[in-house]
Short mmCIF file of C-alpha atoms in Angstrom, two decimals:
data_model
loop_
_atom_site.label_atom_id
_atom_site.label_comp_id
_atom_site.label_asym_id
_atom_site.label_seq_id
_atom_site.Cartn_x
_atom_site.Cartn_y
_atom_site.Cartn_z
CA UNK A 1 100.45 49.57 107.05
CA UNK A 2 99.05 50.45 103.36
CA UNK A 3 96.00 51.91 105.83
CA UNK A 4 99.28 53.45 107.86
CA UNK A 5 101.44 54.58 104.81
CA UNK A 6 98.21 55.97 103.81
CA UNK A 7 97.65 58.32 106.26
CA UNK A 8 101.22 59.82 106.16
CA UNK A 9 101.21 60.17 102.54
CA UNK A 10 98.00 62.23 103.36
CA UNK A 11 99.26 64.42 105.91
CA UNK A 12 101.79 65.45 104.57
CA UNK A 13 100.05 66.64 101.34
CA UNK A 14 97.97 68.50 103.92
CA UNK A 15 100.89 70.02 105.20
CA UNK A 16 102.30 70.87 101.80
CA UNK A 17 98.96 72.41 100.91
CA UNK A 18 99.45 74.59 104.07
CA UNK A 19 102.07 75.45 103.76
CA UNK A 20 101.47 76.75 99.71
CA UNK A 21 98.37 78.64 101.13
CA UNK A 22 100.10 80.53 102.91
CA UNK A 23 102.64 81.73 101.02
CA UNK A 24 100.30 82.71 97.86
CA UNK A 25 99.26 85.38 100.54
CA UNK A 26 102.85 86.04 102.23
CA UNK A 27 102.59 89.93 102.43
CA UNK A 28 104.40 92.27 105.14
CA UNK A 29 103.60 96.81 105.07
CA UNK A 30 104.60 98.91 106.85
CA UNK A 31 104.61 102.39 107.78
CA UNK A 32 106.71 104.78 107.99
CA UNK A 33 107.88 105.48 111.30
CA UNK A 34 106.93 108.99 111.61
CA UNK A 35 105.00 112.08 108.73
CA UNK A 36 106.07 115.23 107.94
CA UNK A 37 103.96 118.34 108.61
CA UNK A 38 104.05 120.33 105.37
CA UNK A 39 102.64 123.48 104.35
CA UNK A 40 101.99 123.01 100.41
CA UNK A 41 103.05 126.44 99.50
CA UNK A 42 106.11 126.10 100.64
CA UNK A 43 107.16 122.95 101.16
CA UNK A 44 106.28 121.26 97.97
CA UNK A 45 107.80 122.25 94.13
CA UNK A 46 105.58 120.74 91.51
CA UNK A 47 104.67 121.97 87.90
CA UNK A 48 103.31 125.27 87.07
CA UNK A 49 102.35 125.47 90.78
CA UNK A 50 99.37 123.32 91.20
CA UNK A 51 99.04 123.74 94.86
CA UNK A 52 99.92 127.50 95.02
CA UNK A 53 96.17 128.84 95.26
CA UNK A 54 94.89 125.64 97.55
CA UNK A 55 92.48 127.04 99.42
CA UNK A 56 93.96 123.76 101.86
CA UNK A 57 97.22 125.04 103.39
CA UNK A 58 98.60 121.74 105.41
CA UNK A 59 99.71 118.86 103.87
CA UNK A 60 101.15 115.17 105.49
CA UNK A 61 103.29 112.96 103.75
CA UNK A 62 104.67 109.29 104.37
CA UNK A 63 105.91 106.08 102.85
CA UNK A 64 104.50 102.60 102.93
CA UNK A 65 107.25 100.21 102.17
CA UNK A 66 105.05 96.68 100.82
CA UNK A 67 106.66 93.39 100.05
CA UNK A 68 105.07 90.46 98.19
CA UNK A 69 107.59 87.76 99.05
CA UNK A 70 104.69 85.30 97.37
CA UNK A 71 104.45 83.25 94.14
CA UNK A 72 101.25 85.24 92.96
CA UNK A 73 100.99 88.30 91.55
CA UNK A 74 98.90 90.52 93.74
CA UNK A 75 97.34 94.19 94.15
CA UNK A 76 96.09 96.72 96.96
CA UNK A 77 93.65 99.48 96.53
CA UNK A 78 90.20 101.59 98.12
CA UNK A 79 94.29 103.64 99.27
CA UNK A 80 91.81 106.72 101.64
CA UNK A 81 93.35 108.97 104.62
CA UNK A 82 90.92 110.03 107.11
CA UNK A 83 89.81 111.09 110.51
CA UNK A 84 89.08 108.06 112.48
CA UNK A 85 86.15 109.14 114.72
CA UNK A 86 84.05 111.27 111.75
CA UNK A 87 84.86 108.99 108.86
CA UNK A 88 85.27 111.98 106.42
CA UNK A 89 87.59 111.45 103.77
CA UNK A 90 91.17 113.89 103.65
CA UNK A 91 92.69 114.61 99.63
CA UNK A 92 94.93 111.46 98.56
CA UNK A 93 97.12 112.84 95.62
CA UNK A 94 97.14 110.55 93.05
CA UNK A 95 97.92 110.99 89.27
CA UNK A 96 93.13 110.78 88.91
CA UNK A 97 92.79 112.81 91.71
CA UNK A 98 95.28 116.14 90.05
CA UNK A 99 95.17 115.34 86.01
CA UNK A 100 96.72 118.61 85.67
CA UNK A 101 100.01 116.78 86.69
CA UNK A 102 99.59 113.77 84.06
CA UNK A 103 102.31 114.87 82.61
CA UNK A 104 104.88 115.64 85.00
CA UNK A 105 104.36 113.75 87.93
CA UNK A 106 107.40 114.07 90.01
CA UNK A 107 106.70 115.81 92.75
CA UNK A 108 110.19 118.08 95.16
CA UNK A 109 108.73 117.73 99.51
CA UNK A 110 111.29 120.18 100.88
CA UNK A 111 110.14 119.78 104.48
CA UNK A 112 112.96 121.64 106.43
CA UNK A 113 113.76 123.86 103.14
CA UNK A 114 115.86 123.08 100.28
CA UNK A 115 118.90 123.69 102.12
CA UNK A 116 118.21 120.99 103.90
CA UNK A 117 119.16 116.70 103.84
CA UNK A 118 115.87 115.83 103.46
CA UNK A 119 114.23 116.51 100.86
CA UNK A 120 112.64 113.75 99.03
CA UNK A 121 111.38 113.64 95.39
CA UNK A 122 108.67 111.49 94.44
CA UNK A 123 106.13 109.95 91.69
CA UNK A 124 102.56 110.04 92.65
CA UNK A 125 101.20 106.90 92.17
CA UNK A 126 97.83 107.07 89.79
CA UNK A 127 95.31 106.52 91.29
CA UNK A 128 94.44 104.77 95.41
CA UNK A 129 94.79 101.26 93.81
CA UNK A 130 98.84 99.20 92.06
CA UNK A 131 99.60 95.69 91.62
CA UNK A 132 102.20 94.04 94.25
CA UNK A 133 103.97 91.41 91.73
CA UNK A 134 105.58 88.64 93.01
CA UNK A 135 108.72 89.18 94.29
CA UNK A 136 108.55 92.60 94.65
CA UNK A 137 108.95 94.87 96.75
CA UNK A 138 107.04 98.51 96.06
CA UNK A 139 107.80 102.36 98.46
CA UNK A 140 104.23 103.52 98.58
CA UNK A 141 104.16 107.70 98.32
CA UNK A 142 101.54 108.18 100.28
CA UNK A 143 100.81 112.75 100.27
CA UNK A 144 97.69 113.52 102.17
CA UNK A 145 96.67 117.41 101.27
CA UNK A 146 94.59 118.04 104.69
CA UNK A 147 90.42 119.63 104.82
CA UNK A 148 90.54 122.31 106.46
CA UNK A 149 86.97 121.31 107.22
CA UNK A 150 87.58 118.09 108.79
CA UNK A 151 89.39 119.04 112.70
CA UNK A 152 92.91 117.06 112.72
CA UNK A 153 92.12 116.40 116.78
CA UNK A 154 91.59 113.15 116.43
CA UNK A 155 94.19 112.78 113.60
CA UNK A 156 94.60 110.96 110.44
CA UNK A 157 93.72 107.30 109.09
CA UNK A 158 95.45 105.77 106.53
CA UNK A 159 94.43 102.50 105.07
CA UNK A 160 94.57 100.60 102.58
CA UNK A 161 92.89 96.63 101.61
CA UNK A 162 94.53 94.07 100.43
CA UNK A 163 92.24 91.07 98.27
CA UNK A 164 92.82 87.30 99.47
CA UNK A 165 91.38 84.23 98.15
CA UNK A 166 87.58 82.60 100.64
CA UNK A 167 88.21 79.16 99.82
CA UNK A 168 84.66 78.59 100.89
CA UNK A 169 81.66 80.15 100.56
CA UNK A 170 80.31 81.70 103.63
CA UNK A 171 84.28 83.17 103.59
CA UNK A 172 83.39 85.39 100.23
CA UNK A 173 80.94 88.94 100.03
CA UNK A 174 77.88 88.54 99.05
CA UNK A 175 77.77 90.17 96.20
CA UNK A 176 81.49 87.89 95.36
CA UNK A 177 82.49 87.21 91.28
CA UNK A 178 84.95 85.69 92.23
CA UNK A 179 86.85 83.85 94.55
CA UNK A 180 88.93 87.06 95.64
CA UNK A 181 86.42 88.30 98.40
CA UNK A 182 88.39 88.11 101.26
CA UNK A 183 90.06 91.33 102.30
CA UNK A 184 93.51 91.91 105.03
CA UNK A 185 93.08 95.73 106.48
CA UNK A 186 97.07 97.01 106.97
CA UNK A 187 96.01 100.21 108.17
CA UNK A 188 98.08 103.27 110.45
CA UNK A 189 97.02 105.96 113.02
CA UNK A 190 99.12 109.22 113.33
CA UNK A 191 98.77 111.87 115.85
CA UNK A 192 98.83 115.26 114.75
CA UNK A 193 97.53 117.28 118.22
CA UNK A 194 101.40 118.59 117.95
CA UNK A 195 101.25 119.10 113.43
CA UNK A 196 101.12 122.80 113.79
CA UNK A 197 103.89 123.52 115.93
CA UNK A 198 106.33 120.29 114.83
CA UNK A 199 105.04 122.99 110.89
CA UNK A 200 106.61 126.15 112.92
CA UNK A 201 109.65 124.46 114.28
CA UNK A 202 110.37 122.64 110.18
CA UNK A 203 109.91 126.24 108.69
CA UNK A 204 111.80 127.64 110.86
CA UNK A 205 114.89 125.53 110.62
CA UNK A 206 116.73 125.20 107.50
CA UNK A 207 119.43 123.03 108.63
CA UNK A 208 119.78 119.33 108.08
CA UNK A 209 120.52 118.87 111.60
CA UNK A 210 117.58 120.94 113.47
CA UNK A 211 114.98 118.52 112.71
CA UNK A 212 111.58 117.20 114.47
CA UNK A 213 109.16 114.58 112.80
CA UNK A 214 105.24 113.23 113.72
CA UNK A 215 105.52 111.03 116.68
CA UNK A 216 102.98 108.53 115.40
CA UNK A 217 100.81 105.56 116.73
CA UNK A 218 100.30 102.67 115.13
CA UNK A 219 97.24 99.91 114.18
CA UNK A 220 96.45 96.98 112.08
CA UNK A 221 99.46 96.04 111.34
#
């Protein structure tokens, strides 16, 4: 009888431990199903008009909703946008990459003109990484200036990593100095094959009821 009691107690303890481990990793990410095509000289208003003389004229804007329903604080890092075929990076707008906006981080994004209803005032993230506190819901604005030297025929992929605990040594990185060297990738891919057509349509439209957005193919969720 005592043996059966011990087995039941151990099983209950194991079940509780598994539930706890699942809870501390309970992070969900939802990328916007659409991204907006932008002309940086027409659709983005920033302090001192820093985009006015940009050698790269085109951009996309989207958001990611990150919910941390776990009991542990976490973070995201290595946020990037790139060509999925060549792995070349596009320009991610943050306060680290645009230091002139440090004191005035807010941008006005108007994909369909200032008279349309769908305008966005965003504060650029500080860098390519940031905290995700326990119980929080983070709306992460992602503004990507497209590198004119990189093809967009294959679309643009956006991704970042979230660290996870690796309890077993062989799950960790060989250069790890902690037990949080197991990463989960969150990724979305946007099809930009009709980018210029949609951009021309947006810029020719100045009413809130006539608009198009870039359709997307979701990956890595």
